[in-house]
Short mmCIF file of C-alpha atoms in Angstrom, two decimals:
data_model
loop_
_atom_site.label_atom_id
_atom_site.label_comp_id
_atom_site.label_asym_id
_atom_site.label_seq_id
_atom_site.Cartn_x
_atom_site.Cartn_y
_atom_site.Cartn_z
CA ALA A 25 66.36 184.79 79.77
CA GLN A 26 67.97 187.90 80.25
CA THR A 27 70.23 188.53 77.08
CA VAL A 28 72.47 191.84 76.64
CA THR A 29 74.12 193.10 73.45
CA GLN A 30 76.93 195.24 72.73
CA SER A 31 77.37 195.60 68.94
CA GLN A 32 80.40 197.69 69.09
CA PRO A 33 83.55 195.85 70.04
CA GLU A 34 85.58 199.10 69.75
CA MET A 35 85.00 202.84 69.92
CA SER A 36 87.32 205.54 69.54
CA VAL A 37 86.88 209.49 70.33
CA GLN A 38 88.91 212.55 70.27
CA GLU A 39 89.37 214.29 73.66
CA ALA A 40 86.70 216.33 74.99
CA GLU A 41 84.13 215.14 72.27
CA THR A 42 81.11 212.79 72.93
CA VAL A 43 80.67 209.30 72.57
CA THR A 44 77.71 207.17 72.44
CA LEU A 45 77.91 203.44 73.31
CA SER A 46 74.97 201.27 72.59
CA CYS A 47 73.33 198.14 74.25
CA THR A 48 70.42 196.45 73.63
CA TYR A 49 68.66 193.90 76.15
CA ASP A 50 66.03 191.39 76.25
CA THR A 51 63.77 190.36 79.49
CA SER A 52 60.35 189.23 80.05
CA GLU A 53 60.29 190.74 83.36
CA SER A 54 58.62 194.07 84.55
CA ASP A 55 60.72 194.62 87.15
CA TYR A 56 64.38 195.01 86.18
CA TYR A 57 67.36 197.48 86.20
CA LEU A 58 70.33 198.19 83.90
CA PHE A 59 73.54 199.50 84.59
CA TRP A 60 76.90 200.67 82.84
CA TYR A 61 79.97 199.50 84.15
CA LYS A 62 83.56 200.58 83.47
CA GLN A 63 86.63 198.26 83.59
CA PRO A 64 89.97 200.14 83.38
CA PRO A 65 93.21 198.61 82.69
CA SER A 66 93.13 197.77 86.74
CA ARG A 67 90.62 195.39 86.18
CA GLN A 68 88.39 196.90 89.10
CA MET A 69 84.73 197.12 88.13
CA ILE A 70 83.33 200.61 88.46
CA LEU A 71 79.77 201.36 88.37
CA VAL A 72 79.08 204.56 86.25
CA ILE A 73 75.45 204.43 85.86
CA ARG A 74 72.07 202.81 86.69
CA GLN A 75 68.60 203.03 85.49
CA GLU A 76 65.58 201.52 87.24
CA ALA A 77 62.85 200.54 84.36
CA TYR A 78 60.21 202.04 86.20
CA LYS A 79 61.38 205.44 85.69
CA GLN A 80 60.80 207.08 82.68
CA GLN A 81 63.50 209.61 83.25
CA ASN A 82 66.90 209.17 81.70
CA ALA A 83 69.72 208.74 84.55
CA THR A 84 72.21 211.07 84.49
CA GLU A 85 75.75 211.43 86.43
CA ASN A 86 77.74 214.11 85.44
CA ARG A 87 79.38 213.62 82.14
CA PHE A 88 77.62 210.11 81.80
CA SER A 89 73.82 209.82 80.41
CA VAL A 90 71.67 207.08 79.20
CA ASN A 91 69.25 207.04 76.81
CA PHE A 92 66.55 204.54 77.98
CA GLN A 93 64.36 203.70 75.28
CA LYS A 94 62.11 200.64 76.80
CA ALA A 95 59.81 200.05 74.11
CA ALA A 96 63.22 198.95 71.97
CA LYS A 97 64.90 197.55 74.89
CA SER A 98 68.17 199.90 74.08
CA PHE A 99 70.22 201.41 76.66
CA SER A 100 72.57 203.52 75.47
CA LEU A 101 75.54 205.36 76.82
CA LYS A 102 76.57 209.00 76.01
CA ILE A 103 79.83 209.92 77.30
CA SER A 104 80.31 214.02 77.10
CA ASP A 105 83.55 215.93 77.33
CA SER A 106 85.72 212.99 76.95
CA GLN A 107 88.52 212.24 79.01
CA LEU A 108 91.55 210.33 78.61
CA GLY A 109 90.60 208.58 82.20
CA ASP A 110 87.49 207.51 80.38
CA ALA A 111 89.66 205.03 78.53
CA ALA A 112 88.30 201.66 79.48
CA MET A 113 86.15 198.54 78.57
CA TYR A 114 82.67 199.40 79.21
CA PHE A 115 79.92 196.75 80.00
CA CYS A 116 76.34 196.71 79.95
CA ALA A 117 74.32 194.65 82.14
CA SER A 118 70.79 193.86 83.49
CA LYS A 119 69.21 192.49 86.16
CA GLU A 120 65.80 191.21 86.67
CA GLY A 121 64.62 192.31 90.36
CA ALA A 122 66.97 190.45 92.90
CA GLN A 123 68.40 188.12 90.50
CA LYS A 124 72.15 187.95 89.04
CA LEU A 125 73.54 190.51 86.54
CA VAL A 126 74.16 189.56 83.12
CA PHE A 127 76.55 191.35 80.94
CA GLY A 128 76.95 192.38 77.44
CA GLN A 129 80.30 191.48 75.51
CA GLY A 130 81.67 194.59 76.31
CA THR A 131 83.00 197.92 74.21
CA ARG A 132 86.47 198.79 74.32
CA LEU A 133 86.72 202.92 74.18
CA THR A 134 89.70 204.78 73.05
CA ILE A 135 90.19 208.30 73.94
CA ASN A 136 92.61 210.02 71.38
CA PRO A 137 94.35 212.80 72.59
CA GLY M 10 80.51 203.08 98.74
CA ALA M 11 81.24 199.74 100.15
CA VAL M 12 84.30 197.86 99.72
CA VAL M 13 84.89 194.44 98.62
CA SER M 14 88.55 192.69 98.87
CA GLN M 15 90.12 189.80 97.17
CA HIS M 16 93.13 187.82 98.07
CA PRO M 17 95.77 187.16 96.66
CA SER M 18 95.69 189.62 93.70
CA ARG M 19 97.87 187.29 91.96
CA VAL M 20 98.60 183.59 92.23
CA ILE M 21 100.60 181.12 90.32
CA CYS M 22 100.66 177.56 90.93
CA LYS M 23 101.41 174.25 89.80
CA SER M 24 99.35 172.07 87.65
CA GLY M 25 97.55 169.69 89.97
CA THR M 26 97.97 171.85 93.21
CA SER M 27 94.70 173.32 94.81
CA VAL M 28 94.37 177.30 94.87
CA LYS M 29 92.10 179.14 97.82
CA ILE M 30 90.82 182.96 96.92
CA GLU M 31 89.23 184.83 99.24
CA CYS M 32 86.61 187.58 99.00
CA ARG M 33 85.52 189.75 101.97
CA SER M 34 83.25 192.55 102.26
CA LEU M 35 84.71 194.97 104.45
CA ASP M 36 82.29 197.11 105.74
CA PHE M 37 79.00 195.70 105.04
CA GLN M 38 77.51 192.38 105.75
CA ALA M 39 76.72 190.42 102.32
CA THR M 40 74.07 187.73 102.44
CA THR M 41 74.94 187.11 98.79
CA MET M 42 78.30 186.58 96.74
CA PHE M 43 78.59 186.10 93.27
CA TRP M 44 82.02 184.44 91.57
CA TYR M 45 82.85 185.30 88.07
CA ARG M 46 85.43 184.39 85.77
CA GLN M 47 86.81 186.77 82.85
CA PHE M 48 89.36 185.78 79.72
CA PRO M 49 91.12 188.11 78.05
CA LYS M 50 89.56 190.43 76.12
CA GLN M 51 85.96 188.98 77.09
CA SER M 52 83.05 189.71 79.14
CA LEU M 53 82.31 188.37 83.03
CA MET M 54 80.96 185.15 82.94
CA LEU M 55 78.96 184.14 86.17
CA MET M 56 80.14 180.85 87.73
CA ALA M 57 78.24 180.67 91.15
CA THR M 58 76.06 182.53 93.37
CA SER M 59 76.94 182.03 97.43
CA ASN M 60 74.60 182.57 99.77
CA GLU M 61 75.57 182.74 103.48
CA GLY M 62 75.22 179.15 105.21
CA SER M 63 74.22 177.42 102.05
CA LYS M 64 75.30 175.53 99.32
CA ALA M 65 76.56 177.99 96.26
CA THR M 66 74.11 177.77 93.21
CA TYR M 67 76.59 177.05 89.83
CA GLU M 68 75.61 178.47 86.66
CA GLN M 69 75.07 175.59 84.11
CA GLY M 70 78.28 174.16 82.83
CA VAL M 71 80.51 174.90 85.94
CA GLU M 72 81.89 171.93 87.66
CA LYS M 73 80.99 172.29 91.49
CA ASP M 74 83.57 169.90 92.47
CA LYS M 75 86.03 171.50 90.58
CA PHE M 76 85.34 174.93 91.93
CA LEU M 77 84.50 174.30 95.53
CA ILE M 78 82.63 177.61 97.10
CA ASN M 79 82.27 178.47 100.68
CA HIS M 80 80.27 181.24 102.36
CA ALA M 81 80.70 180.55 105.85
CA SER M 82 80.38 184.03 107.30
CA LEU M 83 78.54 187.44 106.01
CA THR M 84 81.69 188.54 105.27
CA LEU M 85 83.71 186.03 103.32
CA SER M 86 83.29 183.48 100.72
CA THR M 87 85.95 181.55 99.40
CA LEU M 88 86.61 180.01 95.91
CA THR M 89 88.96 177.30 95.66
CA VAL M 90 90.34 175.83 92.54
CA THR M 91 90.73 172.04 93.08
CA SER M 92 93.45 169.89 90.91
CA ALA M 93 94.20 173.16 88.82
CA HIS M 94 95.18 172.71 85.23
CA PRO M 95 96.46 175.70 82.74
CA GLU M 96 93.00 176.23 81.24
CA ASP M 97 91.99 177.47 84.60
CA SER M 98 94.06 180.28 84.09
CA SER M 99 92.00 183.23 84.22
CA PHE M 100 90.84 186.11 86.26
CA TYR M 101 88.52 185.64 88.75
CA ILE M 102 86.18 188.45 90.06
CA CYS M 103 83.98 188.32 92.97
CA SER M 104 81.14 190.46 94.08
CA ALA M 105 78.92 191.34 97.17
CA ARG M 106 75.58 192.30 97.25
CA ASP M 107 74.49 194.95 100.05
CA PRO M 108 71.06 193.97 101.41
CA GLY M 109 71.06 197.51 102.64
CA GLN M 110 70.22 198.86 99.43
CA GLY M 111 66.89 197.67 99.36
CA ARG M 112 64.94 197.12 96.33
CA TYR M 113 68.10 198.14 94.19
CA ASN M 114 70.27 195.48 95.60
CA GLU M 115 73.76 196.85 94.37
CA GLN M 116 76.68 194.50 93.91
CA PHE M 117 80.17 195.70 94.73
CA PHE M 118 82.94 194.38 92.95
CA GLY M 119 86.54 193.11 94.46
CA PRO M 120 89.39 194.22 92.48
CA GLY M 121 90.13 190.59 90.69
CA THR M 122 92.13 187.65 91.39
CA ARG M 123 94.88 186.92 88.34
CA LEU M 124 95.30 182.87 88.60
CA THR M 125 98.09 181.41 86.56
CA VAL M 126 98.67 177.65 86.40
CA LEU M 127 101.86 176.13 85.21
#
């Protein structure tokens, strides 16, 4: 069974600085996808970034990038030049093939002005 | 991007009554929809997977007679909380999978419904 673990319940960063959120996962499949979702106070889930397991290159979306360590089953999210609007709950998730998403426990990110 | 709507956004009901929540994919046909429950400051817990035209698949521990799911069309799935009790108060989120995404099969999330049972 898939499992996703986020060991940081809360993180904080100064505005304009860089922060890294940690995530580890476990899967027995070779075909899987990894995601980071953002849930702001509105509670709307927003896809931040995704990574296909078969791709070695780390995904990047503007200020958001991942460090995908397949052998270590680690998938961290780096947010550069943090902005006040980045404050939210961040969930790491995995999906095996076309199966269901499995979410981690979440990390609450606070941005200090 | 694809849009998923939920209605209502908030609902308050009395204990013992039933409440229906709708989830619609607005600009794509969703063969599969998912229903999640989220308690305050916690993660999303998958309740069931809903496939158009067939019975929903419930996760272990979720009462199928309590949480009735109907996926009657490619754009609409409904979750009915029957004989609601205060412990059913929660935030319910649906998502819809766009088969047009091919192998990736991205899920798009609705804005959620806050249910309060008095």
